[in-house]
């Protein structure tokens, strides 16, 4: 009887929320195909993969494919660049989105707030190819806007595309400008959901705006900040390939500070053409990302269990 009741409850749930499940279906199918059906192909990271024989007929080579990356003299520099850039993307993007969300929430001119929010969100819908041309128009050696401003103040022009020391800041700025609008919307929604009675009680106690933000808004936003940060931390080993490759392209002069694992593997496999080596690096990134998320979540759980992701 319990099995029949379970089947009836499942059928009733599907019937009741049929439209919602239809909307979820494309994402579920995509995740199932590219997230689960492809998992057996992780085996090729330990094989000398042959397209003719497939994953069940290719010979095993142990960890030889991992040597492709770790034996490189630039392996640790590339890993460091990947973690450094993604860490800065997370920290700077979170701070920028959080500060602007609080400022927009404090604004009384709602029309100005809505127009500004839309303007900030707009770059998210631009492709990185378009952004790369915007970056080039800013930092071009001969006709760039930045060099024109420097020359106006009698400062010598900088050959930006031959100076790798500047590109960490440039990439962080481009990433924040393009993508922090989404986080801004999420934080604004979270602030809107805070019960107004908390603020009323604070005002009755004599709290000013800064004290209300410090003692009410920020503490109640911490669960949202923690969840978004942990989710972003899971991808800290995955460099933003589309951003890096669109902006930097194959400019070897900038590789010391801009080359990340994804672009390194792409450039290497463009010449070598071995998918097993790419899978080995992908598995390495996934394992390190899982360890970072699990460790960070465990640390958060010890400090404040309510803010933990799982």
mmCIF file of C-alpha atoms in Angstrom, residues 124-284:
data_model
loop_
_atom_site.group_PDB
_atom_site.id
_atom_site.type_symbol
_atom_site.label_atom_id
_atom_site.label_comp_id
_atom_site.label_asym_id
_atom_site.label_seq_id
_atom_site.Cartn_x
_atom_site.Cartn_y
_atom_site.Cartn_z
ATOM 1 C CA UNK A 124 26.636 40.751 -18.625
ATOM 2 C CA UNK A 125 24.842 40.098 -21.913
ATOM 3 C CA UNK A 126 27.805 41.132 -24.048
ATOM 4 C CA UNK A 127 30.105 38.423 -25.389
ATOM 5 C CA UNK A 128 33.748 38.430 -24.373
ATOM 6 C CA UNK A 129 34.664 39.046 -27.995
ATOM 7 C CA UNK A 130 32.870 42.394 -27.843
ATOM 8 C CA UNK A 131 34.487 43.142 -24.471
ATOM 9 C CA UNK A 132 37.923 42.309 -25.909
ATOM 10 C CA UNK A 133 37.494 45.075 -28.502
ATOM 11 C CA UNK A 134 36.422 47.485 -25.758
ATOM 12 C CA UNK A 135 39.561 46.578 -23.794
ATOM 13 C CA UNK A 136 41.676 47.053 -26.930
ATOM 14 C CA UNK A 137 40.143 50.475 -27.558
ATOM 15 C CA UNK A 138 41.157 51.434 -24.019
ATOM 16 C CA UNK A 139 44.688 50.026 -23.960
ATOM 17 C CA UNK A 140 45.846 50.141 -27.574
ATOM 18 C CA UNK A 141 49.380 51.524 -27.693
ATOM 19 C CA UNK A 142 48.826 54.012 -30.513
ATOM 20 C CA UNK A 143 45.153 54.980 -30.307
ATOM 21 C CA UNK A 144 44.032 53.758 -26.868
ATOM 22 C CA UNK A 145 41.980 56.036 -24.638
ATOM 23 C CA UNK A 146 44.190 55.394 -21.603
ATOM 24 C CA UNK A 147 47.381 56.388 -23.421
ATOM 25 C CA UNK A 148 45.625 59.471 -24.808
ATOM 26 C CA UNK A 149 44.786 60.520 -21.235
ATOM 27 C CA UNK A 150 48.364 59.850 -20.119
ATOM 28 C CA UNK A 151 49.712 61.946 -22.976
ATOM 29 C CA UNK A 152 47.336 64.775 -22.084
ATOM 30 C CA UNK A 153 49.041 64.935 -18.668
ATOM 31 C CA UNK A 154 52.504 64.697 -20.291
ATOM 32 C CA UNK A 155 53.010 61.093 -19.148
ATOM 33 C CA UNK A 156 54.701 58.656 -21.504
ATOM 34 C CA UNK A 157 52.524 56.079 -23.238
ATOM 35 C CA UNK A 158 52.628 52.485 -22.015
ATOM 36 C CA UNK A 159 52.860 49.505 -24.327
ATOM 37 C CA UNK A 160 50.114 47.672 -22.464
ATOM 38 C CA UNK A 161 50.120 44.566 -24.684
ATOM 39 C CA UNK A 162 53.816 44.016 -23.955
ATOM 40 C CA UNK A 163 53.636 44.663 -20.184
ATOM 41 C CA UNK A 164 52.302 41.599 -18.300
ATOM 42 C CA UNK A 165 52.532 43.270 -14.874
ATOM 43 C CA UNK A 166 49.431 45.364 -15.564
ATOM 44 C CA UNK A 167 47.130 42.629 -16.804
ATOM 45 C CA UNK A 168 46.051 41.096 -13.525
ATOM 46 C CA UNK A 169 44.343 44.380 -12.634
ATOM 47 C CA UNK A 170 42.993 44.844 -16.178
ATOM 48 C CA UNK A 171 41.450 41.343 -16.277
ATOM 49 C CA UNK A 172 39.948 41.732 -12.806
ATOM 50 C CA UNK A 173 38.454 45.071 -13.821
ATOM 51 C CA UNK A 174 37.011 43.637 -17.046
ATOM 52 C CA UNK A 175 35.540 40.630 -15.237
ATOM 53 C CA UNK A 176 33.947 42.720 -12.491
ATOM 54 C CA UNK A 177 32.567 45.274 -14.971
ATOM 55 C CA UNK A 178 30.964 42.551 -17.070
ATOM 56 C CA UNK A 179 29.646 40.052 -14.531
ATOM 57 C CA UNK A 180 29.077 41.581 -11.111
ATOM 58 C CA UNK A 181 25.658 42.900 -12.171
ATOM 59 C CA UNK A 182 24.127 39.439 -11.648
ATOM 60 C CA UNK A 183 25.430 39.250 -8.074
ATOM 61 C CA UNK A 184 24.167 42.790 -7.527
ATOM 62 C CA UNK A 185 20.622 41.716 -8.472
ATOM 63 C CA UNK A 186 20.817 38.711 -6.125
ATOM 64 C CA UNK A 187 22.019 40.811 -3.191
ATOM 65 C CA UNK A 188 19.340 43.427 -3.845
ATOM 66 C CA UNK A 189 16.695 40.711 -3.833
ATOM 67 C CA UNK A 190 18.068 39.365 -0.552
ATOM 68 C CA UNK A 191 18.030 42.858 1.004
ATOM 69 C CA UNK A 192 14.457 43.406 -0.193
ATOM 70 C CA UNK A 193 13.460 40.173 1.558
ATOM 71 C CA UNK A 194 14.684 41.395 4.968
ATOM 72 C CA UNK A 195 11.804 42.042 7.352
ATOM 73 C CA UNK A 196 11.286 45.795 7.710
ATOM 74 C CA UNK A 197 10.482 45.428 11.399
ATOM 75 C CA UNK A 198 14.193 44.923 12.100
ATOM 76 C CA UNK A 199 14.968 48.365 10.699
ATOM 77 C CA UNK A 200 12.034 49.939 12.544
ATOM 78 C CA UNK A 201 13.286 48.478 15.828
ATOM 79 C CA UNK A 202 16.789 49.774 15.066
ATOM 80 C CA UNK A 203 15.525 53.294 14.347
ATOM 81 C CA UNK A 204 13.522 53.283 17.588
ATOM 82 C CA UNK A 205 16.756 52.415 19.421
ATOM 83 C CA UNK A 206 18.444 55.403 17.771
ATOM 84 C CA UNK A 207 20.540 53.628 15.146
ATOM 85 C CA UNK A 208 21.699 55.652 12.155
ATOM 86 C CA UNK A 209 21.899 54.326 8.570
ATOM 87 C CA UNK A 210 25.452 53.007 8.918
ATOM 88 C CA UNK A 211 24.563 51.170 12.134
ATOM 89 C CA UNK A 212 21.479 49.647 10.484
ATOM 90 C CA UNK A 213 23.641 48.399 7.604
ATOM 91 C CA UNK A 214 26.355 47.091 9.911
ATOM 92 C CA UNK A 215 24.143 45.351 12.472
ATOM 93 C CA UNK A 216 21.126 44.298 10.370
ATOM 94 C CA UNK A 217 21.758 44.273 6.617
ATOM 95 C CA UNK A 218 25.229 42.709 6.548
ATOM 96 C CA UNK A 219 24.551 39.929 9.116
ATOM 97 C CA UNK A 220 21.332 38.935 7.348
ATOM 98 C CA UNK A 221 23.142 38.910 3.984
ATOM 99 C CA UNK A 222 25.900 36.589 5.217
ATOM 100 C CA UNK A 223 24.089 33.329 4.256
ATOM 101 C CA UNK A 224 23.650 34.619 0.681
ATOM 102 C CA UNK A 225 27.258 35.851 0.514
ATOM 103 C CA UNK A 226 28.537 32.519 1.838
ATOM 104 C CA UNK A 227 26.533 30.391 -0.591
ATOM 105 C CA UNK A 228 27.518 32.456 -3.647
ATOM 106 C CA UNK A 229 31.166 32.478 -2.541
ATOM 107 C CA UNK A 230 31.244 28.712 -1.991
ATOM 108 C CA UNK A 231 29.661 28.086 -5.392
ATOM 109 C CA UNK A 232 32.228 30.375 -7.024
ATOM 110 C CA UNK A 233 35.027 28.695 -5.072
ATOM 111 C CA UNK A 234 34.119 25.383 -6.682
ATOM 112 C CA UNK A 235 35.229 26.821 -10.037
ATOM 113 C CA UNK A 236 38.385 28.506 -8.778
ATOM 114 C CA UNK A 237 40.549 26.014 -10.681
ATOM 115 C CA UNK A 238 38.735 26.739 -13.923
ATOM 116 C CA UNK A 239 40.112 29.815 -15.624
ATOM 117 C CA UNK A 240 37.651 31.901 -17.603
ATOM 118 C CA UNK A 241 38.788 30.545 -20.969
ATOM 119 C CA UNK A 242 36.474 32.682 -23.092
ATOM 120 C CA UNK A 243 37.563 35.853 -21.306
ATOM 121 C CA UNK A 244 41.311 35.145 -21.268
ATOM 122 C CA UNK A 245 41.509 33.869 -24.828
ATOM 123 C CA UNK A 246 39.308 36.619 -26.263
ATOM 124 C CA UNK A 247 41.312 39.403 -24.617
ATOM 125 C CA UNK A 248 44.855 37.975 -24.578
ATOM 126 C CA UNK A 249 44.631 35.680 -27.615
ATOM 127 C CA UNK A 250 48.092 34.210 -28.406
ATOM 128 C CA UNK A 251 50.127 37.118 -27.073
ATOM 129 C CA UNK A 252 53.038 35.248 -25.481
ATOM 130 C CA UNK A 253 54.393 38.422 -23.863
ATOM 131 C CA UNK A 254 51.444 38.429 -21.444
ATOM 132 C CA UNK A 255 51.500 34.716 -20.538
ATOM 133 C CA UNK A 256 53.507 35.132 -17.276
ATOM 134 C CA UNK A 257 50.506 36.746 -15.545
ATOM 135 C CA UNK A 258 47.540 35.760 -17.732
ATOM 136 C CA UNK A 259 48.072 32.142 -18.803
ATOM 137 C CA UNK A 260 45.622 29.839 -16.961
ATOM 138 C CA UNK A 261 45.146 26.095 -17.044
ATOM 139 C CA UNK A 262 42.333 26.153 -19.587
ATOM 140 C CA UNK A 263 44.164 28.300 -22.137
ATOM 141 C CA UNK A 264 47.389 26.347 -21.621
ATOM 142 C CA UNK A 265 45.634 23.041 -22.295
ATOM 143 C CA UNK A 266 43.840 24.468 -25.322
ATOM 144 C CA UNK A 267 47.049 25.781 -26.875
ATOM 145 C CA UNK A 268 48.925 22.570 -26.117
ATOM 146 C CA UNK A 269 46.227 20.272 -27.465
ATOM 147 C CA UNK A 270 45.836 22.435 -30.536
ATOM 148 C CA UNK A 271 49.307 21.180 -31.427
ATOM 149 C CA UNK A 272 49.305 17.728 -29.757
ATOM 150 C CA UNK A 273 45.652 16.718 -30.217
ATOM 151 C CA UNK A 274 45.476 14.200 -27.336
ATOM 152 C CA UNK A 275 42.038 14.208 -25.582
ATOM 153 C CA UNK A 276 43.326 11.967 -22.774
ATOM 154 C CA UNK A 277 45.691 14.699 -21.629
ATOM 155 C CA UNK A 278 42.855 17.233 -21.623
ATOM 156 C CA UNK A 279 40.739 14.878 -19.523
ATOM 157 C CA UNK A 280 43.614 14.421 -17.076
ATOM 158 C CA UNK A 281 43.834 18.161 -16.513
ATOM 159 C CA UNK A 282 40.055 18.423 -16.246
ATOM 160 C CA UNK A 283 40.035 15.694 -13.585
ATOM 161 C CA UNK A 284 42.816 17.486 -11.705
#
